Amino acid sequence: MGFAYGGLGRLEDAKASYQRAIDQLRAQGERGIVADLAHALNNYGNVLSQQDREDEALPYYLESLDIRAQVYGGHSESVAAQQLNVGRLLLDMQRAEDALTHLTEAHAMMPDFREEESIYVRVANMSWARAVLLTSDDIDELQEAKIVLQAVVDGFARDADFRESRYMKQASEWLAEAD
């Protein structure tokens, strides 16, 4: 229900649905530590983020990451995706140093689970590059980040599904800022 409400823009209803799911799963104790709880926590955090309440969203994202690691193991697509979510939220919060740790993990892991041209790999790559560009003084690292960002922009430009996307716009802006 939370997902449906969110899609309709009914964020308060979405939040209430996710909170009920979280409460019900937590009431199950250790048996409630399942992927469903991780997803509900992440989605509750998404709603908070959409309401510009990133500071409140972060603990939910981090708890989701912890549960995903418990359920799936440290090296999994689910953990990579949540590392990406946490890192991008931290970038939005202007905490690039903290974001870099999570985005380095996502950047390293995501290609193990998705094809190079997938949106997940591209967004992991562009987000990692952005964090490097904001934090590093190392010329070689900065150059590598620019190359990665250029490759993402070029990939989006070739892909009709993403040529006009918000990700293309964001990656292009970040690349322009890097020059």
mmCIF file of C-alpha atoms in Angstrom:
data_model
loop_
_atom_site.group_PDB
_atom_site.id
_atom_site.type_symbol
_atom_site.label_atom_id
_atom_site.label_comp_id
_atom_site.label_asym_id
_atom_site.label_seq_id
_atom_site.Cartn_x
_atom_site.Cartn_y
_atom_site.Cartn_z
ATOM 1 C CA MET A 1 0.000 0.000 0.000
ATOM 2 C CA GLY A 2 2.825 2.374 0.813
ATOM 3 C CA PHE A 3 4.270 2.009 -2.658
ATOM 4 C CA ALA A 4 0.878 2.643 -4.269
ATOM 5 C CA TYR A 5 0.240 5.709 -2.127
ATOM 6 C CA GLY A 6 3.700 7.028 -2.926
ATOM 7 C CA GLY A 7 3.040 6.623 -6.638
ATOM 8 C CA LEU A 8 -0.106 8.696 -6.212
ATOM 9 C CA GLY A 9 1.829 11.416 -4.395
ATOM 10 C CA ARG A 10 0.011 10.685 -1.142
ATOM 11 C CA LEU A 11 3.166 10.762 0.949
ATOM 12 C CA GLU A 12 1.536 10.875 4.378
ATOM 13 C CA ASP A 13 -0.574 7.818 3.528
ATOM 14 C CA ALA A 14 2.543 6.092 2.157
ATOM 15 C CA LYS A 15 4.429 6.867 5.347
ATOM 16 C CA ALA A 16 1.617 5.513 7.494
ATOM 17 C CA SER A 17 1.483 2.270 5.459
ATOM 18 C CA TYR A 18 5.228 1.757 5.671
ATOM 19 C CA GLN A 19 5.189 2.500 9.396
ATOM 20 C CA ARG A 20 2.498 -0.153 9.958
ATOM 21 C CA ALA A 21 4.576 -2.688 8.009
ATOM 22 C CA ILE A 22 7.705 -1.789 9.982
ATOM 23 C CA ASP A 23 5.844 -2.085 13.289
ATOM 24 C CA GLN A 24 4.327 -5.459 12.336
ATOM 25 C CA LEU A 25 7.683 -6.885 11.260
ATOM 26 C CA ARG A 26 9.486 -5.565 14.334
ATOM 27 C CA ALA A 27 6.817 -7.178 16.531
ATOM 28 C CA GLN A 28 7.987 -10.542 15.204
ATOM 29 C CA GLY A 29 11.376 -10.068 16.842
ATOM 30 C CA GLU A 30 14.231 -11.939 15.161
ATOM 31 C CA ARG A 31 11.773 -13.556 12.748
ATOM 32 C CA GLY A 32 10.919 -10.033 11.555
ATOM 33 C CA ILE A 33 14.486 -9.367 10.428
ATOM 34 C CA VAL A 34 13.731 -10.179 6.815
ATOM 35 C CA ALA A 35 14.073 -8.535 3.436
ATOM 36 C CA ASP A 36 10.556 -7.104 3.760
ATOM 37 C CA LEU A 37 11.652 -5.066 6.773
ATOM 38 C CA ALA A 38 14.700 -3.783 4.897
ATOM 39 C CA HIS A 39 12.518 -2.697 1.990
ATOM 40 C CA ALA A 40 9.920 -1.062 4.229
ATOM 41 C CA LEU A 41 12.642 0.861 6.093
ATOM 42 C CA ASN A 42 14.213 2.013 2.835
ATOM 43 C CA ASN A 43 10.862 3.071 1.385
ATOM 44 C CA TYR A 44 9.900 4.923 4.564
ATOM 45 C CA GLY A 45 13.228 6.733 4.272
ATOM 46 C CA ASN A 46 12.456 7.514 0.624
ATOM 47 C CA VAL A 47 9.227 9.213 1.641
ATOM 48 C CA LEU A 48 11.031 11.256 4.284
ATOM 49 C CA SER A 49 13.637 12.234 1.707
ATOM 50 C CA GLN A 50 10.905 13.301 -0.723
ATOM 51 C CA GLN A 51 9.632 15.545 2.061
ATOM 52 C CA ASP A 52 13.122 17.109 2.361
ATOM 53 C CA ARG A 53 13.667 15.388 5.712
ATOM 54 C CA GLU A 54 16.977 13.750 4.825
ATOM 55 C CA ASP A 55 18.307 13.817 8.394
ATOM 56 C CA GLU A 56 15.318 11.749 9.480
ATOM 57 C CA ALA A 57 15.612 9.428 6.453
ATOM 58 C CA LEU A 58 19.251 8.495 7.028
ATOM 59 C CA PRO A 59 18.738 6.176 10.050
ATOM 60 C CA TYR A 60 16.100 4.223 8.109
ATOM 61 C CA TYR A 61 18.435 3.833 5.131
ATOM 62 C CA LEU A 62 21.270 2.695 7.388
ATOM 63 C CA GLU A 63 19.093 0.189 9.232
ATOM 64 C CA SER A 64 17.910 -1.152 5.875
ATOM 65 C CA LEU A 65 21.556 -1.563 4.844
ATOM 66 C CA ASP A 66 22.337 -3.460 8.051
ATOM 67 C CA ILE A 67 19.380 -5.808 7.637
ATOM 68 C CA ARG A 68 20.183 -6.451 3.972
ATOM 69 C CA ALA A 69 23.722 -7.441 4.979
ATOM 70 C CA GLN A 70 22.292 -9.823 7.607
ATOM 71 C CA VAL A 71 19.779 -11.360 5.209
ATOM 72 C CA TYR A 72 21.808 -11.501 1.987
ATOM 73 C CA GLY A 73 25.423 -11.262 3.129
ATOM 74 C CA GLY A 74 27.789 -8.357 2.680
ATOM 75 C CA HIS A 75 28.382 -8.896 -1.024
ATOM 76 C CA SER A 76 24.967 -8.913 -2.665
ATOM 77 C CA GLU A 77 22.951 -6.926 -5.140
ATOM 78 C CA SER A 78 20.605 -5.823 -2.383
ATOM 79 C CA VAL A 79 23.472 -4.479 -0.273
ATOM 80 C CA ALA A 80 25.011 -2.752 -3.314
ATOM 81 C CA ALA A 81 21.686 -1.069 -4.073
ATOM 82 C CA GLN A 82 21.304 0.127 -0.496
ATOM 83 C CA GLN A 83 24.904 1.364 -0.377
ATOM 84 C CA LEU A 84 23.967 3.427 -3.422
ATOM 85 C CA ASN A 85 20.823 4.758 -1.729
ATOM 86 C CA VAL A 86 22.732 5.739 1.403
ATOM 87 C CA GLY A 87 25.539 7.346 -0.584
ATOM 88 C CA ARG A 88 23.211 9.374 -2.780
ATOM 89 C CA LEU A 89 21.266 10.561 0.264
ATOM 90 C CA LEU A 90 24.533 11.657 1.889
ATOM 91 C CA LEU A 91 25.476 13.519 -1.297
ATOM 92 C CA ASP A 92 22.111 15.297 -1.128
ATOM 93 C CA MET A 93 22.944 16.184 2.482
ATOM 94 C CA GLN A 94 26.259 17.743 1.377
ATOM 95 C CA ARG A 95 28.198 15.016 3.215
ATOM 96 C CA ALA A 96 30.446 13.898 0.369
ATOM 97 C CA GLU A 97 33.144 12.394 2.615
ATOM 98 C CA ASP A 98 30.606 10.120 4.283
ATOM 99 C CA ALA A 99 28.962 9.375 0.924
ATOM 100 C CA LEU A 100 32.249 8.280 -0.634
ATOM 101 C CA THR A 101 32.529 5.200 1.594
ATOM 102 C CA HIS A 102 29.095 3.928 0.598
ATOM 103 C CA LEU A 103 29.429 4.898 -3.049
ATOM 104 C CA THR A 104 32.818 3.206 -3.345
ATOM 105 C CA GLU A 105 31.154 -0.014 -2.184
ATOM 106 C CA ALA A 106 28.243 0.398 -4.606
ATOM 107 C CA HIS A 107 30.596 1.298 -7.470
ATOM 108 C CA ALA A 108 32.711 -1.787 -6.783
ATOM 109 C CA MET A 109 29.861 -4.263 -6.219
ATOM 110 C CA MET A 110 27.121 -3.298 -8.648
ATOM 111 C CA PRO A 111 28.912 -4.571 -11.793
ATOM 112 C CA ASP A 112 29.019 -8.024 -10.170
ATOM 113 C CA PHE A 113 25.217 -8.138 -10.356
ATOM 114 C CA ARG A 114 24.158 -5.917 -13.245
ATOM 115 C CA GLU A 115 25.317 -5.274 -16.795
ATOM 116 C CA GLU A 116 27.555 -2.275 -17.423
ATOM 117 C CA GLU A 117 24.804 -0.430 -19.302
ATOM 118 C CA SER A 118 22.176 -0.917 -16.580
ATOM 119 C CA ILE A 119 20.831 2.144 -14.826
ATOM 120 C CA TYR A 120 22.059 0.754 -11.503
ATOM 121 C CA VAL A 121 25.681 0.537 -12.634
ATOM 122 C CA ARG A 122 25.510 3.920 -14.331
ATOM 123 C CA VAL A 123 24.041 5.655 -11.292
ATOM 124 C CA ALA A 124 26.544 3.935 -8.993
ATOM 125 C CA ASN A 125 29.376 5.051 -11.258
ATOM 126 C CA MET A 126 28.225 8.649 -11.624
ATOM 127 C CA SER A 127 27.532 8.995 -7.898
ATOM 128 C CA TRP A 128 30.933 7.555 -6.976
ATOM 129 C CA ALA A 129 32.591 9.939 -9.456
ATOM 130 C CA ARG A 130 30.742 12.894 -7.945
ATOM 131 C CA ALA A 131 31.867 11.983 -4.426
ATOM 132 C CA VAL A 132 35.471 11.641 -5.606
ATOM 133 C CA LEU A 133 35.313 14.996 -7.389
ATOM 134 C CA LEU A 134 34.012 16.634 -4.225
ATOM 135 C CA THR A 135 36.519 15.064 -1.842
ATOM 136 C CA SER A 136 39.785 14.179 -3.533
ATOM 137 C CA ASP A 137 42.901 16.237 -4.125
ATOM 138 C CA ASP A 138 44.645 13.396 -5.967
ATOM 139 C CA ILE A 139 45.063 14.285 -9.640
ATOM 140 C CA ASP A 140 44.884 10.657 -10.785
ATOM 141 C CA GLU A 141 41.688 9.993 -8.801
ATOM 142 C CA LEU A 142 40.117 13.172 -10.123
ATOM 143 C CA GLN A 143 41.000 12.232 -13.686
ATOM 144 C CA GLU A 144 39.568 8.734 -13.237
ATOM 145 C CA ALA A 145 36.347 10.210 -11.822
ATOM 146 C CA LYS A 146 36.008 12.533 -14.828
ATOM 147 C CA ILE A 147 36.562 9.618 -17.217
ATOM 148 C CA VAL A 148 33.911 7.554 -15.422
ATOM 149 C CA LEU A 149 31.472 10.466 -15.445
ATOM 150 C CA GLN A 150 32.078 11.088 -19.150
ATOM 151 C CA ALA A 151 31.447 7.403 -19.874
ATOM 152 C CA VAL A 152 28.138 7.596 -17.999
ATOM 153 C CA VAL A 153 27.064 10.694 -19.935
ATOM 154 C CA ASP A 154 28.062 9.046 -23.213
ATOM 155 C CA GLY A 155 26.141 5.899 -22.266
ATOM 156 C CA PHE A 156 23.012 7.876 -21.425
ATOM 157 C CA ALA A 157 23.329 9.815 -24.699
ATOM 158 C CA ARG A 158 23.273 6.527 -26.646
ATOM 159 C CA ASP A 159 20.305 5.165 -24.688
ATOM 160 C CA ALA A 160 16.941 6.517 -25.838
ATOM 161 C CA ASP A 161 15.364 5.460 -22.527
ATOM 162 C CA PHE A 162 17.682 7.693 -20.502
ATOM 163 C CA ARG A 163 18.792 10.404 -22.942
ATOM 164 C CA GLU A 164 16.313 12.856 -21.417
ATOM 165 C CA SER A 165 16.313 11.462 -17.874
ATOM 166 C CA ARG A 166 16.997 13.255 -14.631
ATOM 167 C CA TYR A 167 20.094 11.073 -14.303
ATOM 168 C CA MET A 168 21.452 12.311 -17.640
ATOM 169 C CA LYS A 169 20.814 15.889 -16.540
ATOM 170 C CA GLN A 170 22.509 15.300 -13.198
ATOM 171 C CA ALA A 171 25.538 13.506 -14.683
ATOM 172 C CA SER A 172 25.938 16.231 -17.319
ATOM 173 C CA GLU A 173 25.803 18.960 -14.675
ATOM 174 C CA TRP A 174 28.367 17.162 -12.528
ATOM 175 C CA LEU A 175 30.659 16.700 -15.529
ATOM 176 C CA ALA A 176 30.377 20.388 -16.440
ATOM 177 C CA GLU A 177 31.254 21.338 -12.866
ATOM 178 C CA ALA A 178 34.305 19.050 -12.987
ATOM 179 C CA ASP A 179 35.869 20.936 -15.901
#
